[in-house]
Short mmCIF file of C-alpha atoms in Angstrom, two decimals:
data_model
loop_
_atom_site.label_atom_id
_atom_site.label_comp_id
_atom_site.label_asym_id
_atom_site.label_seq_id
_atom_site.Cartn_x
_atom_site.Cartn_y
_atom_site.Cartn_z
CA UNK O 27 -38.70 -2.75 -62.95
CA UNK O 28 -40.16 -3.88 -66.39
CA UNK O 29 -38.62 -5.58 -68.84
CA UNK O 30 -38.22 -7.22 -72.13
CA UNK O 31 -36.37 -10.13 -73.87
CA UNK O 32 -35.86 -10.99 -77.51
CA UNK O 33 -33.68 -13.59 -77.55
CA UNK O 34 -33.19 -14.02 -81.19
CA UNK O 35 -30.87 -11.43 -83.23
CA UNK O 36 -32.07 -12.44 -86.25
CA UNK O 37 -34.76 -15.02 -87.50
CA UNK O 38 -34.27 -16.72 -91.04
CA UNK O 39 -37.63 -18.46 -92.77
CA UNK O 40 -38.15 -19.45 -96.29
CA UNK O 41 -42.20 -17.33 -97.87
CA UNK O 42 -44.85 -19.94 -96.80
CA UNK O 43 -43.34 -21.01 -93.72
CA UNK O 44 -44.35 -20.18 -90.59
CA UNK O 45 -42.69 -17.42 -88.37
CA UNK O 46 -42.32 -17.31 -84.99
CA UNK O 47 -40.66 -14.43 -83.19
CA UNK O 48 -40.05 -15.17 -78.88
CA UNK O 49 -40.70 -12.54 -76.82
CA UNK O 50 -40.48 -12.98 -72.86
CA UNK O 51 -41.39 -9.73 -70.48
CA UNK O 52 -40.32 -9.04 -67.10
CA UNK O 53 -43.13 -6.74 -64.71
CA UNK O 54 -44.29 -6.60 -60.98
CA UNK O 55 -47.91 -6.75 -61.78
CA UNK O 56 -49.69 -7.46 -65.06
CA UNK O 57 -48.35 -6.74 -68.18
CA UNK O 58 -49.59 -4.58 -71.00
CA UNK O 59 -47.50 -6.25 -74.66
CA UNK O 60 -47.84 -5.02 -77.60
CA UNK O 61 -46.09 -5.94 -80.93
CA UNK O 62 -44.06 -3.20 -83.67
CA UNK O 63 -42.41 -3.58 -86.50
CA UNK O 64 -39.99 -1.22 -88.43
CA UNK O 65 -39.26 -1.06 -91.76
CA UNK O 66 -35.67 0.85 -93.11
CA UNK O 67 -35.88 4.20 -92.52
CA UNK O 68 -39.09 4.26 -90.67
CA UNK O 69 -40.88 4.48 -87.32
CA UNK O 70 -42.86 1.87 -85.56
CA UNK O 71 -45.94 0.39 -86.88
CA UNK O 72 -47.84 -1.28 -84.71
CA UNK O 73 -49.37 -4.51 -85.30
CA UNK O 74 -51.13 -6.33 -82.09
CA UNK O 75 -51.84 -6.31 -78.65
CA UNK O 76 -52.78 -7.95 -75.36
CA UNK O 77 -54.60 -6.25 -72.81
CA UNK O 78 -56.98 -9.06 -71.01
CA UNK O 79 -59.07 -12.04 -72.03
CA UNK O 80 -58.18 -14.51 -74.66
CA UNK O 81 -54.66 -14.92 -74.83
CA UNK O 82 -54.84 -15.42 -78.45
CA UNK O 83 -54.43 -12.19 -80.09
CA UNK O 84 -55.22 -11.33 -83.94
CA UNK O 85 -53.49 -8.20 -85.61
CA UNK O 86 -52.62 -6.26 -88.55
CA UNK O 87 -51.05 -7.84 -92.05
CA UNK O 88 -51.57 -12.19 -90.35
CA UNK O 89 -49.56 -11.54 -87.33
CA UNK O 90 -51.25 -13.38 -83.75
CA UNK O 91 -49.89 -13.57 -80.60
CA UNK O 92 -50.21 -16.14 -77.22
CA UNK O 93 -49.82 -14.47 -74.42
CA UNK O 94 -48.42 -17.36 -71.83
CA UNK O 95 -48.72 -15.63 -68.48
CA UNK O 96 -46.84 -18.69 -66.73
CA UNK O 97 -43.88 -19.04 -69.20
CA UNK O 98 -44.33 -14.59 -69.34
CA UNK O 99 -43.99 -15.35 -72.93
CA UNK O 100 -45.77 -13.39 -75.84
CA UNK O 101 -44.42 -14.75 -79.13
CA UNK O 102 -45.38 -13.75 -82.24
CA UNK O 103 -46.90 -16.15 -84.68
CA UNK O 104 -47.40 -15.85 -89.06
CA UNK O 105 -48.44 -19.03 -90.29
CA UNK O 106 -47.14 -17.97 -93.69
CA UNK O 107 -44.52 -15.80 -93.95
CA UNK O 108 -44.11 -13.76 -96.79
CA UNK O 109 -40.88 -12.06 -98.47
CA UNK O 110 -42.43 -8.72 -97.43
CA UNK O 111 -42.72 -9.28 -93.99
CA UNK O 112 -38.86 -9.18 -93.58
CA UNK O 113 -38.38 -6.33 -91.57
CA UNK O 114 -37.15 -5.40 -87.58
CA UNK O 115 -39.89 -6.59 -85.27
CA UNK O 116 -39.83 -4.74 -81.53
CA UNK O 117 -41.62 -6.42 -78.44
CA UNK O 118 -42.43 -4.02 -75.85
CA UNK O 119 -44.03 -4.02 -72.47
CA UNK O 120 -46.42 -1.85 -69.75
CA UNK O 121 -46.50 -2.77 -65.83
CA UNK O 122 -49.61 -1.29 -64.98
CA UNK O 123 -49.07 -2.64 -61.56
CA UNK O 124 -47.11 0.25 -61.17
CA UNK O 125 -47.24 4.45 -61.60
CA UNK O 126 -44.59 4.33 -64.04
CA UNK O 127 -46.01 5.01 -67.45
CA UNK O 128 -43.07 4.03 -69.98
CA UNK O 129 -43.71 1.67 -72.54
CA UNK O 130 -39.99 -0.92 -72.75
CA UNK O 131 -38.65 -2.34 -75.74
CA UNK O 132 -36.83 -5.33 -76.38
CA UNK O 133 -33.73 -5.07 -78.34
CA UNK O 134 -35.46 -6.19 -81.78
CA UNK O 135 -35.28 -9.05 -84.14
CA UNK O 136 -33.99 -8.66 -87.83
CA UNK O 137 -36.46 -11.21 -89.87
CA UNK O 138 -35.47 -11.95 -93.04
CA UNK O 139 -38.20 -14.13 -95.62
CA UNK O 140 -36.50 -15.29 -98.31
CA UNK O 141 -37.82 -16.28 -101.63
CA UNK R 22 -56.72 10.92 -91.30
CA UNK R 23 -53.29 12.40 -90.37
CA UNK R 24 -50.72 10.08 -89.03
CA UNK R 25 -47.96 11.64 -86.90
CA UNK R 26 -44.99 14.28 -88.34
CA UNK R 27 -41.72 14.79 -87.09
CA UNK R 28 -39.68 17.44 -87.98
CA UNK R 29 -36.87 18.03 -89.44
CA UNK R 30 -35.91 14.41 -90.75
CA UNK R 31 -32.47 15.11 -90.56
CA UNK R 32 -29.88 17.23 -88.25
CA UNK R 33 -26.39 17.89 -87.19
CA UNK R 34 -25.12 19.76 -85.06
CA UNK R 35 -21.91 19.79 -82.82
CA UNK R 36 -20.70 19.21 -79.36
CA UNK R 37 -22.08 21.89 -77.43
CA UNK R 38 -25.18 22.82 -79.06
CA UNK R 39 -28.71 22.78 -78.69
CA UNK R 40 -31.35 21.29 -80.78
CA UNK R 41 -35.32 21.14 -81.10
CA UNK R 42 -37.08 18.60 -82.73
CA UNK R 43 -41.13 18.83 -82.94
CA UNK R 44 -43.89 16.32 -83.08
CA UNK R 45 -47.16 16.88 -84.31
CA UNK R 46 -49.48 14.38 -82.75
CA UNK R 47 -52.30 12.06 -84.93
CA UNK R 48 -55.84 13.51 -85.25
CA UNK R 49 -57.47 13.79 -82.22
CA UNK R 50 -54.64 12.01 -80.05
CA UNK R 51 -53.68 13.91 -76.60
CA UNK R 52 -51.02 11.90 -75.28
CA UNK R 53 -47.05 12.30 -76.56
CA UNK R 54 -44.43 10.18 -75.84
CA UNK R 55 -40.78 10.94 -76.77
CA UNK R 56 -38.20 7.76 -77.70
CA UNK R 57 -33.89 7.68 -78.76
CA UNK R 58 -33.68 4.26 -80.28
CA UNK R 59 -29.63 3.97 -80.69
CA UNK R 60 -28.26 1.97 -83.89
CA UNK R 61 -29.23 -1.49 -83.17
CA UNK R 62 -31.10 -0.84 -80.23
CA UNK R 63 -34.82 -0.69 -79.12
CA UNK R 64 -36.61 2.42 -78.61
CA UNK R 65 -35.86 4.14 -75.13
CA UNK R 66 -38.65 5.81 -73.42
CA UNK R 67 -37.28 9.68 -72.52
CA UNK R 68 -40.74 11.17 -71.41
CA UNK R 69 -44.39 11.16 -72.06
CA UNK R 70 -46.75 14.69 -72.08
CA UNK R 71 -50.33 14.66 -70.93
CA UNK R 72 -52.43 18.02 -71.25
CA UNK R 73 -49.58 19.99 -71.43
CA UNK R 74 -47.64 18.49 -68.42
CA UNK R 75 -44.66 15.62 -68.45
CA UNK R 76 -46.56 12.75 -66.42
CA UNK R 77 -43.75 10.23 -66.57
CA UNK R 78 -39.86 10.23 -67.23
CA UNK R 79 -37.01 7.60 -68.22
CA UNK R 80 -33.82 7.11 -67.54
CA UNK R 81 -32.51 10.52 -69.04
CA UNK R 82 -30.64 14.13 -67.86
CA UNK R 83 -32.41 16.71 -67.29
CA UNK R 84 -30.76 18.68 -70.59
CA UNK R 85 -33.42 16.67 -71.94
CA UNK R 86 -36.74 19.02 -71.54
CA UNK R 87 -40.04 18.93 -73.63
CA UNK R 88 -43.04 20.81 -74.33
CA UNK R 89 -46.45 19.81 -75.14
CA UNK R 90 -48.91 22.52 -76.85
CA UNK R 91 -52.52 23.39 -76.47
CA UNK R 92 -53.05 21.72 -79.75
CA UNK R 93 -51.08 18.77 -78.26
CA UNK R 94 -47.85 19.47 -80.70
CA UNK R 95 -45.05 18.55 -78.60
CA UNK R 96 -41.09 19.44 -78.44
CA UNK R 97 -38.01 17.81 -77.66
CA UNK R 98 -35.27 19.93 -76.51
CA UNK R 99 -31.82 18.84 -75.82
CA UNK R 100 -28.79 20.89 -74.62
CA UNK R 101 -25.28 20.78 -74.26
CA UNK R 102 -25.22 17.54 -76.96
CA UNK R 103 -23.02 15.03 -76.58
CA UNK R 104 -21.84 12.67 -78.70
CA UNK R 105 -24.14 9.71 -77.37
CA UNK R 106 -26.84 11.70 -78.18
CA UNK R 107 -26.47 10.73 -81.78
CA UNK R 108 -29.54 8.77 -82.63
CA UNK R 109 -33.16 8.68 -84.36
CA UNK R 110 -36.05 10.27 -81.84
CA UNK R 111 -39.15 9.28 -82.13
CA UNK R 112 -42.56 10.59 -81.26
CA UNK R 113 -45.30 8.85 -80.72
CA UNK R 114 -48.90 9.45 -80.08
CA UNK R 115 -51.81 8.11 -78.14
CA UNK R 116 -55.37 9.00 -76.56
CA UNK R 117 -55.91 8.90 -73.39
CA UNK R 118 -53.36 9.90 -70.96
CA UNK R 119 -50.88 7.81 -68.96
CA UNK R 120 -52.97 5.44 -67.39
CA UNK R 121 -54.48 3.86 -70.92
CA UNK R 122 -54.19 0.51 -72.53
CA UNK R 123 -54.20 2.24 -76.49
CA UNK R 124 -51.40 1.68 -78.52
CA UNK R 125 -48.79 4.24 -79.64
CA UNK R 126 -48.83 5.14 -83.28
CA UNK R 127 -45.21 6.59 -84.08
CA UNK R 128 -43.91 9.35 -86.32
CA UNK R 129 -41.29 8.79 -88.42
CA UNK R 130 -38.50 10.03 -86.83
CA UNK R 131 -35.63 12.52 -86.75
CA UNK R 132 -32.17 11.29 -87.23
CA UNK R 133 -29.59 13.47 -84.85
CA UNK R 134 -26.06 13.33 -85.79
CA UNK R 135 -23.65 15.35 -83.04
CA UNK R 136 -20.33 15.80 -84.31
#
């Protein structure tokens, strides 16, 4: 079965700092990750992914992510953080080791940028 | 451009009853997924539709059904609600059918209420 871990609730950074939200997965072959985030009142947006090769991934808006396939880690990075980026943020897995097709969320991290 | 639509954006209904919510996938998209992300929760994956046929299923009843259209519009149908059923449902949409690496872009929801 595939899963996913957020382990943080709730992330707190002051605008210029950098941001770092932990994501670990769970999967029985390799992993498909992908980062969302969700704004009130909204659906998902996405903002990166990691397929294959460098496990340094660039996205949308600053976000990156390092894919860690021996700590199954894929944290997301924003070396700056700005007040606008406060918003939920959703980690969410594939197995493509598998036949079962459903992407998994973690439960979500609240991050809040304050001025 | 069009993103993805859900429809309505809001609904009650009562114990008992039956509801339909639609999705109308992005331009040129041919994959639909169907998510309930409870309050406070991450998204959960109900079912996915791939030329017109559900190629993958979560952990849900089968009073949860679907449709996917010609024009790869899709429907969620749920019956005999129950109060747990109260959540937002999302649709997303992708290219590419079940076995793909492309990202999900999500509608923006419809918020159930069961009373």
């Amino acid at each position: 079965a595939q899963s996913v871990a957020q382990p943080e609730d709730q992330v707190n950074v002051a605008e210029g700092n950098p941001l770092t939200v932990k994501c670990t997965y769970s999967v029985s072959g390799n992993p498909y990750l992908f980062w969302y985030v969700q704004y009130p009142n909204r659906g998902l947006q996405f903002l990166l992914k990691y397929i294959t090769g460098d496990n340094l991934v660039k996205g949308s808006y600053g976000f990156e992510a390092e894919f860690n396939k021996s700590q199954t880690s894929f944290h997301l990075k924003k070396p700056s953080a700005l007040v606008s980026d406060s918003a939920l943020y959703f980690c969410a897995v594939r197995d493509i080791g598998t036949n079962d097709y459903k992407l998994s969320f973690g439960a979500g991290t609240t991050v809040t940028v304050r001025a | 451009e069009t993103g993805v639509t859900q429809s309505p954006t809001h609904l009650i209904k009562t114990r008992g009853q039956q509801v339909t919510l639609r999705c109308s996938s992005q331009s040129g998209h041919n994959t639909v997924s169907w998510y309930q992300q409870a309050l406070g929760q991450g998204p959960q994956f109900i079912f996915q539709y791939y030329r017109e046929e559900e190629n993958g299923r979560g952990n849900f009843p089968p009073r949860f059904s679907g449709l996917q259209f010609p024009n790869y519009s899709s429907e969620l149908n749920v019956n005999a609600l129950e109060l747990d059923d109260s959540a937002l449902y999302l649709c997303a949409s992708s290219f590419g059918g079940a076995s793909s690496y492309n990202e999900q872009f999500f509608g923006p929801g419809t918020r159930l209420t069961v009373l």
